Short mmCIF file of C-alpha atoms in Angstrom, two decimals:
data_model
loop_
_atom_site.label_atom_id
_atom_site.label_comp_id
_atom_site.label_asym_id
_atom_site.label_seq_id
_atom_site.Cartn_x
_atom_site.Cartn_y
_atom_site.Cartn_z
CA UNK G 1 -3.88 -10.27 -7.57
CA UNK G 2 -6.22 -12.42 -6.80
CA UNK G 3 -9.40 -11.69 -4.77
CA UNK G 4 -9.51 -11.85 -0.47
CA UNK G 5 -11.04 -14.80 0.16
CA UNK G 6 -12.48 -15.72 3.93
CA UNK G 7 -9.07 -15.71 5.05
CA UNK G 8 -9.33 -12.15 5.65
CA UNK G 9 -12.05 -12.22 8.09
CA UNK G 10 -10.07 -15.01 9.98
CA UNK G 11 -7.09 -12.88 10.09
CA UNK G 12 -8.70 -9.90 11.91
CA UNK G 13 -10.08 -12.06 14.16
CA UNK G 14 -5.99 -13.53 14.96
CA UNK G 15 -4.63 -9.81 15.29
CA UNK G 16 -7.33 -8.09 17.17
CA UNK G 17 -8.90 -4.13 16.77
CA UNK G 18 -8.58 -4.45 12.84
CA UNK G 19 -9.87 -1.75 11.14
CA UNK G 20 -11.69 -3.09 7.76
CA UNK G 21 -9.30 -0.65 5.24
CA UNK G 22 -10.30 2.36 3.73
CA UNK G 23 -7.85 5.21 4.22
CA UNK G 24 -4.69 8.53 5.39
CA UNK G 25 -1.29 13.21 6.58
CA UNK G 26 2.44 13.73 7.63
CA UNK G 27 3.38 17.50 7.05
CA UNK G 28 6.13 17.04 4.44
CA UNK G 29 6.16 12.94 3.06
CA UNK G 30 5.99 12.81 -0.38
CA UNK G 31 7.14 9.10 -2.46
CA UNK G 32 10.18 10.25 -3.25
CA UNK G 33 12.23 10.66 -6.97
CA UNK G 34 15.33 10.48 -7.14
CA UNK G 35 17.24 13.89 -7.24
CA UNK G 36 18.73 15.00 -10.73
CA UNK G 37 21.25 16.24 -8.77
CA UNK G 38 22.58 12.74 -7.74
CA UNK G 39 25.35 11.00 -10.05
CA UNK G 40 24.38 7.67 -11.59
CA UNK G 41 25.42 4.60 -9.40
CA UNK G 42 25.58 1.04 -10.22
CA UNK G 43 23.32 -1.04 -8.35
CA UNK G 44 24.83 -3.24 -5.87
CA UNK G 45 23.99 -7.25 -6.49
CA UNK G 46 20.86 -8.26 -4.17
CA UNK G 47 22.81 -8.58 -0.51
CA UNK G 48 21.94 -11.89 1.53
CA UNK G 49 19.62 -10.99 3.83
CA UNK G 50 17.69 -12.97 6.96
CA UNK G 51 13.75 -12.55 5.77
CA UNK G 52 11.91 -11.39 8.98
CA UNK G 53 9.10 -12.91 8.27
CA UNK G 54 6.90 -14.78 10.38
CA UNK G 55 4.32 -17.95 9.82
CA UNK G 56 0.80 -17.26 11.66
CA UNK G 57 -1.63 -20.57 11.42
CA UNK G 58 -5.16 -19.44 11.65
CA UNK G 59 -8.31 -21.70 12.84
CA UNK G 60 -9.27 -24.49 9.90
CA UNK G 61 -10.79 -23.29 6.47
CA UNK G 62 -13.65 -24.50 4.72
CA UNK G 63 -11.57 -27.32 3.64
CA UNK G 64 -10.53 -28.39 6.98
CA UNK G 65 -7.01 -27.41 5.84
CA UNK G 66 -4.79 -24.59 8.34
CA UNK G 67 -4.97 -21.14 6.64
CA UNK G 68 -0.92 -20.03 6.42
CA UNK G 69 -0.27 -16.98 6.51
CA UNK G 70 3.00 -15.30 6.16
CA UNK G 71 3.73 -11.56 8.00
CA UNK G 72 5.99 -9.54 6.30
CA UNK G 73 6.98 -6.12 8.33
CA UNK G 74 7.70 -3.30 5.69
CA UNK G 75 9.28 -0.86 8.40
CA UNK G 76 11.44 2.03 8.27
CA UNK G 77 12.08 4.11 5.20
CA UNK G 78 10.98 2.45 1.66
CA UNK G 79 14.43 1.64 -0.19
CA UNK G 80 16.24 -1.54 -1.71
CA UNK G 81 16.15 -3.97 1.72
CA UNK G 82 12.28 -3.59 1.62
CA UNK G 83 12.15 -4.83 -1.74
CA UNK G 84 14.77 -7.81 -1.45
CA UNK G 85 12.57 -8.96 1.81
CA UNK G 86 9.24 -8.91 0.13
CA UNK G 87 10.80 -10.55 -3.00
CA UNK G 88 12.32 -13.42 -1.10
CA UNK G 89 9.16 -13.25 1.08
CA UNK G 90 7.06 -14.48 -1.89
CA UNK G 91 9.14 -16.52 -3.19
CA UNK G 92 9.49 -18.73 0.07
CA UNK G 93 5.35 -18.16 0.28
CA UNK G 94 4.93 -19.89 -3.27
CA UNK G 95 7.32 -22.78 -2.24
CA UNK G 96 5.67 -23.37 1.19
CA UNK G 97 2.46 -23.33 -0.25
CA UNK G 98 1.02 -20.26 1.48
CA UNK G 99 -1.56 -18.38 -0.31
CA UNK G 100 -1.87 -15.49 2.00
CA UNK G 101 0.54 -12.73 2.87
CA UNK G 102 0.33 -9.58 5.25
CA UNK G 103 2.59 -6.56 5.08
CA UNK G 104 2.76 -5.25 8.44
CA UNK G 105 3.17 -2.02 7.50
CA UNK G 106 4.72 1.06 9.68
CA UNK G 107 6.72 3.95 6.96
CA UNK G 108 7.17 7.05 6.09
CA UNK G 109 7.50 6.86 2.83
CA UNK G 110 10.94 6.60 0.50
CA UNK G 111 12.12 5.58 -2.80
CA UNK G 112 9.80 5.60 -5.84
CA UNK G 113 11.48 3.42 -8.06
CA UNK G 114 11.27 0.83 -5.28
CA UNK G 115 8.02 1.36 -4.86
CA UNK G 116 6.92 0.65 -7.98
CA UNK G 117 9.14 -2.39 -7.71
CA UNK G 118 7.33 -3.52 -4.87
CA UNK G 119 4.01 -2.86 -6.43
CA UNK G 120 4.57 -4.91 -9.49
CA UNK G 121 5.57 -7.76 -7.10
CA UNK G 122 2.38 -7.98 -5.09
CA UNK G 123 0.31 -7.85 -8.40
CA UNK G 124 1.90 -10.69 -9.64
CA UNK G 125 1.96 -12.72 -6.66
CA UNK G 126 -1.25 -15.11 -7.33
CA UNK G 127 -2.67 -15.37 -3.79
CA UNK G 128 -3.92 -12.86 -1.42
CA UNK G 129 -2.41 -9.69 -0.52
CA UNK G 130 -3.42 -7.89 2.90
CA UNK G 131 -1.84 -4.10 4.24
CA UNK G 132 -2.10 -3.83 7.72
CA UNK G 133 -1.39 -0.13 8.80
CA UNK G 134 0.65 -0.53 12.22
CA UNK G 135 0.72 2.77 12.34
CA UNK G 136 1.79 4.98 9.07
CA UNK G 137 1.49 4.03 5.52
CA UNK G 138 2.63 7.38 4.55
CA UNK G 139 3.54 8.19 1.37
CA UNK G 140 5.14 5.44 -0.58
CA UNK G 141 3.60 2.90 1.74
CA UNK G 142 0.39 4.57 0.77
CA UNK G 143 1.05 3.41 -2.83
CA UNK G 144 1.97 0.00 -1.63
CA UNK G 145 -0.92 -0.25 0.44
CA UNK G 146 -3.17 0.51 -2.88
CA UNK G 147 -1.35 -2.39 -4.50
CA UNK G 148 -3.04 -5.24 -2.14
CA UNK G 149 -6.44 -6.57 -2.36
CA UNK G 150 -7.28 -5.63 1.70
CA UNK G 151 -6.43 -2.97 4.23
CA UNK G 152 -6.85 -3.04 7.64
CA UNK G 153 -5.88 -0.08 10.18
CA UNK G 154 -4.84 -0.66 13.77
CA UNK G 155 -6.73 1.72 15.75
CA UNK G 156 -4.37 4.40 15.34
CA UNK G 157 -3.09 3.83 12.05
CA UNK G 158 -3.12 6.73 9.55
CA UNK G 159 -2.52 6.44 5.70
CA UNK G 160 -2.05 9.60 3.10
CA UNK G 161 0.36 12.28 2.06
CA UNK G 162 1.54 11.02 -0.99
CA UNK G 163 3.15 13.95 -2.96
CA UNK G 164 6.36 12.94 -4.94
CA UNK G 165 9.37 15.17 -4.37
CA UNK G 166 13.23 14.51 -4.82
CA UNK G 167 15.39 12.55 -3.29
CA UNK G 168 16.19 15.83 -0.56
CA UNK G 169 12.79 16.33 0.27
CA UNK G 170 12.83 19.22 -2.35
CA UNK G 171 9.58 20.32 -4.65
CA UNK G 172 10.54 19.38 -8.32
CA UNK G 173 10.06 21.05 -11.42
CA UNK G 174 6.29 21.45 -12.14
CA UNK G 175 6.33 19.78 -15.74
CA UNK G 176 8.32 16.71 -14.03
CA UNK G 177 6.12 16.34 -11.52
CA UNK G 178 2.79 16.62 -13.18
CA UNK G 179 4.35 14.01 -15.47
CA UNK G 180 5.40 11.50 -12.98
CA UNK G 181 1.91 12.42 -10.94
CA UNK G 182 0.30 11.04 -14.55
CA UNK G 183 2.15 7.68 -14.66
CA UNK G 184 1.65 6.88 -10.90
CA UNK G 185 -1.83 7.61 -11.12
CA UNK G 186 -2.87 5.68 -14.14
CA UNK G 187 -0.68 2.78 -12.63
CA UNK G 188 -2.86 2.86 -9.96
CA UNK G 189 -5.95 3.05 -11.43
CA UNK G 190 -4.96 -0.49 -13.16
CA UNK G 191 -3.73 -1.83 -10.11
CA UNK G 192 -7.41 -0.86 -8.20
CA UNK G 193 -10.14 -0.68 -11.00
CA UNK G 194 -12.06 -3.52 -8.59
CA UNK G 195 -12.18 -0.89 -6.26
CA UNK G 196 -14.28 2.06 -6.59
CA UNK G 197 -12.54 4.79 -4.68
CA UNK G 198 -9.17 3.74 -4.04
CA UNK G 199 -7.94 5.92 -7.49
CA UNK G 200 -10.07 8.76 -6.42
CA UNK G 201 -8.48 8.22 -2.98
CA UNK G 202 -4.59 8.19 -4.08
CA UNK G 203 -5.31 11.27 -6.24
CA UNK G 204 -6.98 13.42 -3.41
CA UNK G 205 -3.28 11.85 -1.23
CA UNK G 206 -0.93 13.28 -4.12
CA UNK G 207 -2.37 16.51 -6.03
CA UNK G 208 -3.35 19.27 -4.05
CA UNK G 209 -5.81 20.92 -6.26
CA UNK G 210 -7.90 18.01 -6.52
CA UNK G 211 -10.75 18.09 -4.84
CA UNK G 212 -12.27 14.58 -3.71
CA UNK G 213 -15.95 14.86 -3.25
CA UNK G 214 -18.39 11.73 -3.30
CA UNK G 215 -21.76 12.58 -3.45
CA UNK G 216 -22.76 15.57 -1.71
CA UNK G 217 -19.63 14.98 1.09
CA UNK G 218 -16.36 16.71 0.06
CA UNK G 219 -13.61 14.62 1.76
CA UNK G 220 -10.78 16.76 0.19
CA UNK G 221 -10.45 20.10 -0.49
CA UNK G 222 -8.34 22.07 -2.87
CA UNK G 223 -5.25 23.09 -1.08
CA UNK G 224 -4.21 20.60 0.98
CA UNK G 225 -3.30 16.65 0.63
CA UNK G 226 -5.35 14.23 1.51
CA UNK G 227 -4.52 11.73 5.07
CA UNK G 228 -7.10 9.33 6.62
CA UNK G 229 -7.32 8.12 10.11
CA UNK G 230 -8.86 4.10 10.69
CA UNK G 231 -12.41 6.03 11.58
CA UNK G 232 -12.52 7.89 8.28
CA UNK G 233 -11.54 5.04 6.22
CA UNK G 234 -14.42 2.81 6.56
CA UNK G 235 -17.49 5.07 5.71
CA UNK G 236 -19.30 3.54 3.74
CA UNK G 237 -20.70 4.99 -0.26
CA UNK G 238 -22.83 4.46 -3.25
CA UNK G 239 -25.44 2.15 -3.87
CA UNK G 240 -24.57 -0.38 -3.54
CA UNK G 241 -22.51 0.39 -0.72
CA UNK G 242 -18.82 0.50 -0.77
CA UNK G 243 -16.25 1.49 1.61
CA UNK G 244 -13.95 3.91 0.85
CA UNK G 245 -10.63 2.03 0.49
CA UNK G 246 -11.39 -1.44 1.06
#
């Protein structure tokens, strides 16, 4: 991923009421695994699909050049038509030359192995990678969100809650889960080591026991999972300062 450049600052100027990212609770959404209890199914070939996706010109750059910016909408539950979209999404981005893309982002979580999927893509993808919360980025989309270089919240977007569970919505086995609780976490961590607190963040969002405390200001305690509203993502901490998410 490359780094946001000042096309950022131009875009929440286009939108309107951006919140500059940082961070997330729906009783119940967890990224989901798939259950053990579901039979092995060959993956259908990659359907045709019409891309939703929409081409925003913002005011000149630097360069005198139009900043292009493509909209994706990740909407509805995470599963195989999100990934096909944003895969043909980027694609079309590389051969049109934009540099810029914004997942407009409103879910409640879904499928883990697609969410990895998706995360993988937007690493890869060698321009600029925005989230904007319109409204949930629960769960999965939480994860997703993590895998862009910028966040932004509409006013009453929240982000969090980002427990895995099976395909049914059940708990898992304990061992399982602290397992795939491991990998997901250390994926993050190398998808956000540029960012101070977005690991920290994601952990406090998917294991209840850990408590998320950053100086003397415990944002998480034990017991509960992590969600963040626009307002308590953009605190700012450290020295030097840093937001919490962004």
């Amino acid at each position: 991923m490359s780094r946001a450049c000042n096309h950022l600052f131009l875009f929440a100027i286009a939108v309107g009421l951006l919140h500059p990212l940082s961070g997330f609770n729906q009783p119940g959404a967890g990224a989901s695994a798939p259950s053990p209890a579901e039979p092995a199914v060959e993956e259908p070939a990659e359907p045709v699909v019409e891309v939703p996706r929409e081409i925003i010109e913002l005011p000149a750059t630097a360069d005198g050049g139009p900043a292009l910016v493509y909209r994706i909408p990740v909407t509805d539950a995470i599963s195989k038509p999100n990934l096909f979209i944003l895969r043909r999404s980027i694609k079309q981005a590389i051969e049109d030359g934009v540099s810029v893309i914004v997942l407009d982002m409103d879910t409640p979580g879904g499928r883990l192995d697609v969410t990895l999927d998706m995360m993988e893509l937007l690493d890869r993808f060698e321009g600029d990678t925005i989230t904007y919360v319109n409204k949930d980025s629960i769960s999965a989309g939480a994860y997703i969100a993590m895998a862009t270089d910028s966040i932004y919240f509409a006013p009453d977007g929240v982000m969090g809650a980002a427990a895995v569970v099976s395909g049914g919505g059940q708990e898992i086995d304990e061992s399982m889960k602290a397992k795939i609780n491991s990998y997901l976490l250390a994926r993050m961590r190398s998808y956000t080591e540029e960012f101070p607190y977005r690991g920290e963040v994601i952990r406090g969002m998917a294991d209840m026991e850990y408590e998320l405390k950053i100086g003397e200001d415990i944002l998480k305690p034990e017991g509960e999972l992590l969600s963040v509203t626009a307002n308590e993502a953009t605190p700012m901490y450290g020295d030097p300062p840093k937001p919490l998410l962004a």
